[in-house]
PDB file of C-alpha atoms in Angstrom:
ATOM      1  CA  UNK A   1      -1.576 -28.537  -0.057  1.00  0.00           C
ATOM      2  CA  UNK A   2      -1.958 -25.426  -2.134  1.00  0.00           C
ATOM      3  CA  UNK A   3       0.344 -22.082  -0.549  1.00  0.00           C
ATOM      4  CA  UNK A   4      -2.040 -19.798   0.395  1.00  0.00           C
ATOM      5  CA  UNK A   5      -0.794 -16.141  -0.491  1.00  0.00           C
ATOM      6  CA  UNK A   6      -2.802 -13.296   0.411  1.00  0.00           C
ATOM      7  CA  UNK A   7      -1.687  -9.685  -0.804  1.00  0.00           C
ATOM      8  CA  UNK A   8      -2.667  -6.218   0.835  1.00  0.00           C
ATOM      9  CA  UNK A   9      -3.202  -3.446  -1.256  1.00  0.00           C
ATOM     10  CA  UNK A  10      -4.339   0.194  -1.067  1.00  0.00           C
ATOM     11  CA  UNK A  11      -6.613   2.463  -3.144  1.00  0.00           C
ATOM     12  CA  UNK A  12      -4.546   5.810  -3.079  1.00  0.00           C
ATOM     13  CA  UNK A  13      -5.527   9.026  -4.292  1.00  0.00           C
ATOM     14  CA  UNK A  14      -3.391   9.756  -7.413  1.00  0.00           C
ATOM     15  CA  UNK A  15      -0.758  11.459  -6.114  1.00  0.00           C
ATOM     16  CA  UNK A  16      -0.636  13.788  -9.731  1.00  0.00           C
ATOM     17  CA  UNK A  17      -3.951  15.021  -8.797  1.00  0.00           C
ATOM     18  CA  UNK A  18      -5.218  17.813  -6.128  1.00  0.00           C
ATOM     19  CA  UNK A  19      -5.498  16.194  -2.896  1.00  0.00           C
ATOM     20  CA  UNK A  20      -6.608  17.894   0.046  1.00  0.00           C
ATOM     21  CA  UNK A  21      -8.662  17.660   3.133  1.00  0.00           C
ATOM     22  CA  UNK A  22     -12.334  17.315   3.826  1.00  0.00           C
ATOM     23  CA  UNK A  23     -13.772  19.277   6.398  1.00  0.00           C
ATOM     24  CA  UNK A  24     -13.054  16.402   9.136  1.00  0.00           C
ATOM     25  CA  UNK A  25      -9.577  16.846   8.220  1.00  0.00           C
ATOM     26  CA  UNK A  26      -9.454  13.395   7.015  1.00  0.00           C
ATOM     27  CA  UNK A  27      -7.904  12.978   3.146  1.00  0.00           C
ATOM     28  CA  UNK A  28     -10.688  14.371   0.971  1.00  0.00           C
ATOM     29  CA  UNK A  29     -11.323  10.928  -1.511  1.00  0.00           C
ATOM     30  CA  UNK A  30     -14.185  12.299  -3.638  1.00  0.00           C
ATOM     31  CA  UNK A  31     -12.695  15.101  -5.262  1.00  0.00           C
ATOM     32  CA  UNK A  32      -9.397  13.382  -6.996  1.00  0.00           C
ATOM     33  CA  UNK A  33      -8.959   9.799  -9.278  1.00  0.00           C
ATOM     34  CA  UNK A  34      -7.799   6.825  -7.001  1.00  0.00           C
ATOM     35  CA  UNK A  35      -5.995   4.055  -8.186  1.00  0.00           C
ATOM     36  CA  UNK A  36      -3.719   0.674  -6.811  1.00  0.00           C
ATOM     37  CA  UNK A  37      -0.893   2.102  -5.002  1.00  0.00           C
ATOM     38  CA  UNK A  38       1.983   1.621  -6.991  1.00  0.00           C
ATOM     39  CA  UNK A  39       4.373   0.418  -4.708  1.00  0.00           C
ATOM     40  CA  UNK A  40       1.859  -2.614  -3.730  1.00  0.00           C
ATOM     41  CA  UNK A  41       1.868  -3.448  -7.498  1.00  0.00           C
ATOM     42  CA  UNK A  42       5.336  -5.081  -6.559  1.00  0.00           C
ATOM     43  CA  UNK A  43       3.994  -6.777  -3.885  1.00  0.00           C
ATOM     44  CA  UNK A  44       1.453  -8.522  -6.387  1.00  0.00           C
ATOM     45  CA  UNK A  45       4.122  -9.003  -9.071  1.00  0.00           C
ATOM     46  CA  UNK A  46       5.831 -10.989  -6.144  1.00  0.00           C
ATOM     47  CA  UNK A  47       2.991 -12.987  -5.239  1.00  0.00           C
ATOM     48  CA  UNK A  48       3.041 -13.998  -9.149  1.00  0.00           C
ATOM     49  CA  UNK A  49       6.338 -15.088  -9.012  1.00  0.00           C
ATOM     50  CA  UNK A  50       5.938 -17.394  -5.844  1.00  0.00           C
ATOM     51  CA  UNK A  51       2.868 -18.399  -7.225  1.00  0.00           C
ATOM     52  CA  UNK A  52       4.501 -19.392 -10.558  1.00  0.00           C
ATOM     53  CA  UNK A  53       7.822 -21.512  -8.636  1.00  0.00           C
ATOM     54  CA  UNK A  54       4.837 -23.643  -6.681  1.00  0.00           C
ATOM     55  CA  UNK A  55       3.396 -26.868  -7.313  1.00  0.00           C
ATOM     56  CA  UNK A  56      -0.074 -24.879  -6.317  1.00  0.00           C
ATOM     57  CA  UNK A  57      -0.777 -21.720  -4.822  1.00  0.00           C
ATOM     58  CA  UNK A  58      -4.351 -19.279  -4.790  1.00  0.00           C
ATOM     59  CA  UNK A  59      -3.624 -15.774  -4.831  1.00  0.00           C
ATOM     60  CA  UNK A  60      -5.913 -13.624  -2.707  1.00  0.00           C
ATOM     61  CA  UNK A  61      -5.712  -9.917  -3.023  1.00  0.00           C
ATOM     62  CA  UNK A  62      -7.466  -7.581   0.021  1.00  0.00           C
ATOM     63  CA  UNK A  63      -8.354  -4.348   0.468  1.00  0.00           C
ATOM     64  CA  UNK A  64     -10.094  -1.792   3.217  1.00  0.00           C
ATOM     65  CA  UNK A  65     -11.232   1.252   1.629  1.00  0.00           C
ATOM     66  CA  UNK A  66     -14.821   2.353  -0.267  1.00  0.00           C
ATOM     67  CA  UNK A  67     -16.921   1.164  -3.171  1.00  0.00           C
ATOM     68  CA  UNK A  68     -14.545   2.784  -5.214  1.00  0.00           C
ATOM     69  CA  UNK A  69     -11.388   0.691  -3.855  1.00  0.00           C
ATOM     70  CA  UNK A  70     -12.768  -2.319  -5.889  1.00  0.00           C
ATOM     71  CA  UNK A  71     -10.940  -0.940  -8.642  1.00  0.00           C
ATOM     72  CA  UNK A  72      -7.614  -1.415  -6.768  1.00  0.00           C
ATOM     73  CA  UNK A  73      -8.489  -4.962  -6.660  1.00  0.00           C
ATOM     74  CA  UNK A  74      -9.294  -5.471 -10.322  1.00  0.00           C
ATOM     75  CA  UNK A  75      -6.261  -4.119 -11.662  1.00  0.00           C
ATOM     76  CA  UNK A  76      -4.549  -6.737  -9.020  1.00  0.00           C
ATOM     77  CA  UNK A  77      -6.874  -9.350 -10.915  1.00  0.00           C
ATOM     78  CA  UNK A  78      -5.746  -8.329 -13.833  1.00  0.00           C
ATOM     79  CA  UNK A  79      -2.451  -9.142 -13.331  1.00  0.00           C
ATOM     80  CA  UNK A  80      -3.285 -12.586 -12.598  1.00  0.00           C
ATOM     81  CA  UNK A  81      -4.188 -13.006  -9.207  1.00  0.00           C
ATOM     82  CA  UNK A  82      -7.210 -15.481  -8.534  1.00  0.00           C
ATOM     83  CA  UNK A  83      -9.195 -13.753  -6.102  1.00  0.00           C
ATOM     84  CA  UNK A  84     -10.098 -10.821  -4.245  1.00  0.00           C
ATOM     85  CA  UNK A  85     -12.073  -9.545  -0.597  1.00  0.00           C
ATOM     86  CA  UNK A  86     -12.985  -6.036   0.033  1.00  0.00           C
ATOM     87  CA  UNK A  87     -13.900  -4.765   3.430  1.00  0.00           C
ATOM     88  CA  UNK A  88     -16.106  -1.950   2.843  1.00  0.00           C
ATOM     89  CA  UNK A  89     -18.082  -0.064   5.986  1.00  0.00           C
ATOM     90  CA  UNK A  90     -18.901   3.466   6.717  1.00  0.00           C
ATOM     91  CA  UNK A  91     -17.943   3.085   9.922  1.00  0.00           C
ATOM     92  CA  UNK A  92     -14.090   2.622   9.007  1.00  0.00           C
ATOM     93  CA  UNK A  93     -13.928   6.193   7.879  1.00  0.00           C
ATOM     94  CA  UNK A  94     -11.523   8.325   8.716  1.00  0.00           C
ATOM     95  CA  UNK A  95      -9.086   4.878  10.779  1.00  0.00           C
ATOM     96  CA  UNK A  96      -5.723   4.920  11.120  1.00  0.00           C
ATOM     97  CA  UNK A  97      -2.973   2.644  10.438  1.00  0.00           C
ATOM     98  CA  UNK A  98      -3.395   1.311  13.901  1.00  0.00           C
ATOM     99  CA  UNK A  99      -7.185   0.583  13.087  1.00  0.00           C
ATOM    100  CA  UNK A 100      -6.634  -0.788   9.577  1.00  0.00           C
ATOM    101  CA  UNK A 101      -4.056  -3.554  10.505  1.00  0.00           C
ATOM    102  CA  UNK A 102      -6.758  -5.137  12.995  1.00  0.00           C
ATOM    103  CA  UNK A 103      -8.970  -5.190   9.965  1.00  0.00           C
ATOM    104  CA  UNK A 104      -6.586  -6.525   7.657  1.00  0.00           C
ATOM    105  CA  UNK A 105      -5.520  -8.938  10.561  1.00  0.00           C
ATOM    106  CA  UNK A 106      -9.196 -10.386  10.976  1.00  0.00           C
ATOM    107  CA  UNK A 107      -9.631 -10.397   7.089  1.00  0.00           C
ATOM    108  CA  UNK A 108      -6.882 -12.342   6.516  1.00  0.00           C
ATOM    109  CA  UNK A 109      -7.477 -14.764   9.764  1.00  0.00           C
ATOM    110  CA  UNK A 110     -10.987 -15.449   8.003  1.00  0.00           C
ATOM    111  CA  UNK A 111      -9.814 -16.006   5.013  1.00  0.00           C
ATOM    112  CA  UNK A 112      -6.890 -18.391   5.899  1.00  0.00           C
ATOM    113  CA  UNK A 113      -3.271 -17.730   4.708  1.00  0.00           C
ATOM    114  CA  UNK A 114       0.182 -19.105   4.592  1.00  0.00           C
ATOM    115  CA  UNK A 115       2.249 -15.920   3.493  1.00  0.00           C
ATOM    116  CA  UNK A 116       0.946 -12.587   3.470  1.00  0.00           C
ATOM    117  CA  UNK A 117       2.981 -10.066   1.232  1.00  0.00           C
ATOM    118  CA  UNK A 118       2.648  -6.020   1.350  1.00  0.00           C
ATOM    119  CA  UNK A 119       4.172  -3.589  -0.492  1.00  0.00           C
ATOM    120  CA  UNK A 120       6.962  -1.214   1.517  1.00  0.00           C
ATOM    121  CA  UNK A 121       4.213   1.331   2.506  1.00  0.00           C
ATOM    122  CA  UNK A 122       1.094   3.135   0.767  1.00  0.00           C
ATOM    123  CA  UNK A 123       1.442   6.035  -1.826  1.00  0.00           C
ATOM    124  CA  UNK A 124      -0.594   8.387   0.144  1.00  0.00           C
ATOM    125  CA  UNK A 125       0.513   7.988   3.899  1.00  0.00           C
ATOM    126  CA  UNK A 126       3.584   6.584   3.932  1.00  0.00           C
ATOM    127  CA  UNK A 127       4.378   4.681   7.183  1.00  0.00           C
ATOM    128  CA  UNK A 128       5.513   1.609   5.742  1.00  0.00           C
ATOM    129  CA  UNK A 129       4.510   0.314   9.635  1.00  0.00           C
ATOM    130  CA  UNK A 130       1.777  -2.100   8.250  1.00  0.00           C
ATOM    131  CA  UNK A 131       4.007  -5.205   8.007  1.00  0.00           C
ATOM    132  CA  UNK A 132       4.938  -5.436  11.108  1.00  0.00           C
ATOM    133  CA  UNK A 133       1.364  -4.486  12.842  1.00  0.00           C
ATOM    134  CA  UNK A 134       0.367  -7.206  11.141  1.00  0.00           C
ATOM    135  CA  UNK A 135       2.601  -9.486  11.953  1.00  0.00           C
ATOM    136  CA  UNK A 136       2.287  -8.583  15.968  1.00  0.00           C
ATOM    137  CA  UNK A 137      -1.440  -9.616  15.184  1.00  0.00           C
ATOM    138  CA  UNK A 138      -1.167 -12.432  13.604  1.00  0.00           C
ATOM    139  CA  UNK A 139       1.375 -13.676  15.858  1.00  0.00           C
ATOM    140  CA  UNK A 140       3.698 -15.056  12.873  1.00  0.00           C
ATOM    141  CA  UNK A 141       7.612 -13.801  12.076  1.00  0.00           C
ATOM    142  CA  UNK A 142       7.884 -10.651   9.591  1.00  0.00           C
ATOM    143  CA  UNK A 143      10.438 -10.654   6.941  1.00  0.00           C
ATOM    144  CA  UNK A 144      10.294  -6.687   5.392  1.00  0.00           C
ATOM    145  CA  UNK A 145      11.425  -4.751   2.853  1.00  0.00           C
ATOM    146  CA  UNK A 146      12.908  -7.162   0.757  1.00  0.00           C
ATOM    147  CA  UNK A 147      14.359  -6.701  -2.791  1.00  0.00           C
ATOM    148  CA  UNK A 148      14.584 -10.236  -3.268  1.00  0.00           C
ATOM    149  CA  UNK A 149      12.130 -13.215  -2.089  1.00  0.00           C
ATOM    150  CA  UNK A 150      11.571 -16.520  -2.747  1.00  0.00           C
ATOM    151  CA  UNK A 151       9.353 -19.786  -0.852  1.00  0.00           C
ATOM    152  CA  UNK A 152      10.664 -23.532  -0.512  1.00  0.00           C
ATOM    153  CA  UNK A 153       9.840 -26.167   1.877  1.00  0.00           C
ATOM    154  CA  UNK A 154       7.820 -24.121   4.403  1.00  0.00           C
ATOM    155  CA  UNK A 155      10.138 -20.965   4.298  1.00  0.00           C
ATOM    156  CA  UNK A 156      10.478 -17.595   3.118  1.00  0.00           C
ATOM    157  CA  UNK A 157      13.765 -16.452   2.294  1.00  0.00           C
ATOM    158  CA  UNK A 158      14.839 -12.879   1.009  1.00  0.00           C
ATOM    159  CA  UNK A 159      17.315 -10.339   0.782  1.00  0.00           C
ATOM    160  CA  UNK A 160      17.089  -6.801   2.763  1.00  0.00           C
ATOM    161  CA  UNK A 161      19.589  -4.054   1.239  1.00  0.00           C
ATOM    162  CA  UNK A 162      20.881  -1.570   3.404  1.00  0.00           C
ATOM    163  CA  UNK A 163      22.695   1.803   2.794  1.00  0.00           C
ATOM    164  CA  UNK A 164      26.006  -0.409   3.672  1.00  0.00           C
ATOM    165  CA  UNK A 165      25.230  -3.814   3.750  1.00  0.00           C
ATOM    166  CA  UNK A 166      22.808  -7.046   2.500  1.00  0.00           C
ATOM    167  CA  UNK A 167      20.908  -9.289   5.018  1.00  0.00           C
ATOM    168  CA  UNK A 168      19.901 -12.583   3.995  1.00  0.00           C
ATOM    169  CA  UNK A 169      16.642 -13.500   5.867  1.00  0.00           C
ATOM    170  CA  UNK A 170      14.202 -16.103   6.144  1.00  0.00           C
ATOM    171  CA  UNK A 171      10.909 -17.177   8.767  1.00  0.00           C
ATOM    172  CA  UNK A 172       8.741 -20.334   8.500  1.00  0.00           C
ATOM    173  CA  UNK A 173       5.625 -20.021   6.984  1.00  0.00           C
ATOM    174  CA  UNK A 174       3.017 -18.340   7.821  1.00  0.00           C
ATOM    175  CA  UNK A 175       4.487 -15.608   8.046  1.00  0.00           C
ATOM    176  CA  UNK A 176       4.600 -11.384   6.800  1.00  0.00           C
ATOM    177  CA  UNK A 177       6.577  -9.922   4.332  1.00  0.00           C
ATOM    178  CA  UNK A 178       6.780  -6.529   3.125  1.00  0.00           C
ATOM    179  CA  UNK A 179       8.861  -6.384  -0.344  1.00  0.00           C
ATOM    180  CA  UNK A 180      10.341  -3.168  -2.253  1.00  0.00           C
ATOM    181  CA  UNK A 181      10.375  -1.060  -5.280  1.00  0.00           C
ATOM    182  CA  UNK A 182      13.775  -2.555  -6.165  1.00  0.00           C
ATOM    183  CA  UNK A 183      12.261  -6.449  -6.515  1.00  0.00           C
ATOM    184  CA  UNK A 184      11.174  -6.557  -9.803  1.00  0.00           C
ATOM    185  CA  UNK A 185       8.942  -3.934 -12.090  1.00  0.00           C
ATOM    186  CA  UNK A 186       5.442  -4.832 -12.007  1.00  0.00           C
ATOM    187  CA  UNK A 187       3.879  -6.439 -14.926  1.00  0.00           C
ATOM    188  CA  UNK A 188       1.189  -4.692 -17.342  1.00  0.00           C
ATOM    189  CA  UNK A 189      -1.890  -6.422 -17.218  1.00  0.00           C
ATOM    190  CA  UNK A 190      -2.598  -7.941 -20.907  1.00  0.00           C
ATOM    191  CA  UNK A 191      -5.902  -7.615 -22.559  1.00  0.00           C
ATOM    192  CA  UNK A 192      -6.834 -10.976 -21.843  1.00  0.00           C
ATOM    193  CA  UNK A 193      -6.011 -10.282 -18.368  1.00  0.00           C
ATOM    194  CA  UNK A 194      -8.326  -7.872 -18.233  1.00  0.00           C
ATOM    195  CA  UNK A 195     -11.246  -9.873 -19.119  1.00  0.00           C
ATOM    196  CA  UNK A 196     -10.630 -12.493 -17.005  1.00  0.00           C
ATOM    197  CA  UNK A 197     -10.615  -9.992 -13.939  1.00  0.00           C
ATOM    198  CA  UNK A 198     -14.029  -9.617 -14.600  1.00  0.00           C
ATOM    199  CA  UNK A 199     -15.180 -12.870 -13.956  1.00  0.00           C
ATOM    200  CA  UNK A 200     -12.984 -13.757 -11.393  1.00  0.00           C
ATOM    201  CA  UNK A 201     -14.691 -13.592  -7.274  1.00  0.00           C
ATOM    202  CA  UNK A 202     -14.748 -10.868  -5.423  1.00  0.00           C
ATOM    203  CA  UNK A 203     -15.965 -10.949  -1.349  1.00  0.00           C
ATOM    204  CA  UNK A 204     -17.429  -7.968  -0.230  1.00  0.00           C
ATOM    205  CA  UNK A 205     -17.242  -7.922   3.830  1.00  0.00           C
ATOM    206  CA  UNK A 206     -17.919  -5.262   6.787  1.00  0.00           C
ATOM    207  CA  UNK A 207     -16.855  -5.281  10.360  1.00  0.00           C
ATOM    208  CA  UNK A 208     -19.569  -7.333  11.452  1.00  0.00           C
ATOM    209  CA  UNK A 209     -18.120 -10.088   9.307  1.00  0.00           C
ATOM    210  CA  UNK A 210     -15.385 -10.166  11.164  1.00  0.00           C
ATOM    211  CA  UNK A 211     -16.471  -9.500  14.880  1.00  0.00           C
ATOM    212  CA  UNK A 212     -14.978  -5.308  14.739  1.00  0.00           C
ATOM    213  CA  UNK A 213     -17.246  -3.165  16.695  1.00  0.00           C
ATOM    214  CA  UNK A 214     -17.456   0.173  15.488  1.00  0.00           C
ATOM    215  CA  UNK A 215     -15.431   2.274  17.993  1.00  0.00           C
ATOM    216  CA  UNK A 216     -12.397   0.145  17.349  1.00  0.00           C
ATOM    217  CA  UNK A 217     -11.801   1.834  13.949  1.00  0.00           C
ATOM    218  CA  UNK A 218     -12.706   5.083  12.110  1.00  0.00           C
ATOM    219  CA  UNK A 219     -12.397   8.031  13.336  1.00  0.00           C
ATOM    220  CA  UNK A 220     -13.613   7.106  16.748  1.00  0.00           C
ATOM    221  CA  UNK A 221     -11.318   4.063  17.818  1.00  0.00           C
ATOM    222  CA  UNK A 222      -7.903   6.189  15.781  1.00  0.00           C
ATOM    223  CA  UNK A 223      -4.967   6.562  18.135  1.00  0.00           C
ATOM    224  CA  UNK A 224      -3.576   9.253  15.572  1.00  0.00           C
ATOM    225  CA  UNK A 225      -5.940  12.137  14.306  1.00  0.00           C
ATOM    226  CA  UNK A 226      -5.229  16.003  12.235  1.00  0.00           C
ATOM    227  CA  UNK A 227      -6.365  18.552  14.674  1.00  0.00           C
ATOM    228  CA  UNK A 228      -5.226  21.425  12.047  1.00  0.00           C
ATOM    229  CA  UNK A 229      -4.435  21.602   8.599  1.00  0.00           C
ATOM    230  CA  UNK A 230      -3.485  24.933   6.394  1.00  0.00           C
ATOM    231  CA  UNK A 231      -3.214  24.669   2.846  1.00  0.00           C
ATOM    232  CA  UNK A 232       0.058  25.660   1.232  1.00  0.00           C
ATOM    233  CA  UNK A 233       0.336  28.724   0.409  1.00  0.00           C
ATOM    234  CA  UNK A 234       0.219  29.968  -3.460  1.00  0.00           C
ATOM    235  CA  UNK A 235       3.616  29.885  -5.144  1.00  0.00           C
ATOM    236  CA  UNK A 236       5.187  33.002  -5.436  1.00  0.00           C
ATOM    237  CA  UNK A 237       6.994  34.504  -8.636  1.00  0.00           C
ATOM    238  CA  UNK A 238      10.672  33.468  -8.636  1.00  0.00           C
ATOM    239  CA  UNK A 239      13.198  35.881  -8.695  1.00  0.00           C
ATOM    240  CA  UNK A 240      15.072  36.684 -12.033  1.00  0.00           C
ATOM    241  CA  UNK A 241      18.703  37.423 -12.105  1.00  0.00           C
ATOM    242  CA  UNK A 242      20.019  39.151 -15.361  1.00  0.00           C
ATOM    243  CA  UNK A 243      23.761  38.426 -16.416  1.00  0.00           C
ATOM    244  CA  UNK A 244      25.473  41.698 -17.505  1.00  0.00           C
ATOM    245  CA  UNK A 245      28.333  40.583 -16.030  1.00  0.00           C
ATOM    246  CA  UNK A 246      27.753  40.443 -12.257  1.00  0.00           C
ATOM    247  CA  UNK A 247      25.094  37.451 -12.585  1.00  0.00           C
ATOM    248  CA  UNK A 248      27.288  34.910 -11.035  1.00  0.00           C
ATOM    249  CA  UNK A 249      27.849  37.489  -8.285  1.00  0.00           C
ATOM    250  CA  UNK A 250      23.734  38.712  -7.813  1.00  0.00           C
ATOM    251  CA  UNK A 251      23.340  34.381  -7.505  1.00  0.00           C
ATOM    252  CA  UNK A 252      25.560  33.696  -5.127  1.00  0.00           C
ATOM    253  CA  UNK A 253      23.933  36.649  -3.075  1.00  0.00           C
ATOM    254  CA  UNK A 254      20.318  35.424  -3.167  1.00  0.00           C
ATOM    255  CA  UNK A 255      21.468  32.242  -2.072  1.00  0.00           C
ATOM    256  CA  UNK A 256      22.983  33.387   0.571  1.00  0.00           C
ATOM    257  CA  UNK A 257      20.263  35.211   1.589  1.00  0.00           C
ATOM    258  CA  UNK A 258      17.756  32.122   0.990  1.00  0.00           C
ATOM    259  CA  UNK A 259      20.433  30.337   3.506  1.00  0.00           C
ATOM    260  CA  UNK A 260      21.561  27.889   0.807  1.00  0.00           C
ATOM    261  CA  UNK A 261      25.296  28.249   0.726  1.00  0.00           C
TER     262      UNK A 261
END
């Protein structure tokens, strides 16, 4: 029976580019380049590997986000996974993690899965809470941030590196895993790759494809919203310290005054 993997990932404003909000204080999407998160690109390379140790496994790769996310999901194709659904509504604007994992839940309960595998946390927001929603969801054990993971005989096994120790985990399948930027460096998709990413399926879906009513996401159904927002302000012109002699002296001073020493 072929090991069913299916892979979240995010379409994340670039993070080199001039983000801001929109006037609903939600993060303004239109206005800066998106692209695959970078730290679920190591979640896919993962998904590769597994894929590559089994006898036969199908890649799926899923997204929430708008028209544009589809582009997260072809560079994922690229890199050699087989397939791809995007859940794409206008009612899911503005959700919150809390929202988005009971998408993600139903999309991946529709689609059918052994392991699901997620990278540490998005780019843009940074919770890193995902995993685990998920895998209260589902109902199935979660095995996260791992730097090392591997799949044998119905079970996920990986390693979880602390500040002062290792952990050496594993859950029967199914089962959630969330893996880190320290478990391998993402391969570049090849030019072949490429062109095979174009050919290969991609599901488009919306809530009522997976029995969501509208006020349980977006902006309406979000347990977490901005009230308030104020841009940073413009940076100032630094302060220049001359050495004729006392330099080392006029340094120390500012930085006492800034309340760094």
């Amino acid at each position: 029976m072929s090991l069913r993997i299916v892979v979240t990932v995010k379409y994340v404003p670039d993070a080199t580019g001039d983000r801001h909000f929109a006037d609903d204080l939600t993060v303004d999407r239109d206005d800066v380049d998106g692209l695959l998160s970078e730290l679920d690109e190591y979640a896919v390379e993962q998904a590769l590997q597994i894929a590559d140790e089994a006898d036969d496994a199908e890649i799926t790769v899923l997204t929430v986000g708008p028209e544009d996310a589809k582009d997260a999901l072809r560079k994922a194709l690229s890199m050699g996974a087989d397939k791809a659904i995007h859940v794409e509504d206008d009612d899911l604007h503005g959700s919150d993690i809390i929202g988005t994992s009971l998408v993600l839940a139903k999309a991946i309960e529709k689609a059918g899965y052994d392991l699901v595998i997620s990278g540490m946390a998005s780019t843009d927001g940074t919770a890193g809470v995902v995993p685990a929603l998920l895998a209260e969801r589902l109902g199935v054990p979660q095995v996260t941030l791992l730097s090392e993971v591997a799949v044998a005989d119905g079970v996920v096994k990986g390693r979880r590196d602390g500040d002062s120790a290792s952990e050496q985990l594993e859950a029967s399948l199914p089962a959630v895993v969330s893996v880190t930027d320290q478990s391998g460096e993402a391969r570049y998709p090849s030019f072949k790759g490429i062109m095979a990413a174009k050919k290969k399926p991609v599901e488009s879906w919306d809530l009522s494809d997976l029995d969501i009513e509208a006020d349980q996401v977006g902006l309406e159904g979000a347990f977490t919203t901005v009230d308030a927002a104020t841009e940073r302000p413009a940076r100032t012109a630094g302060t220049i310290v001359k050495d004729e002699g006392e330099g080392g002296k006029q340094l120390a001073e500012f930085l006492a005054g800034q309340k760094f020493i």
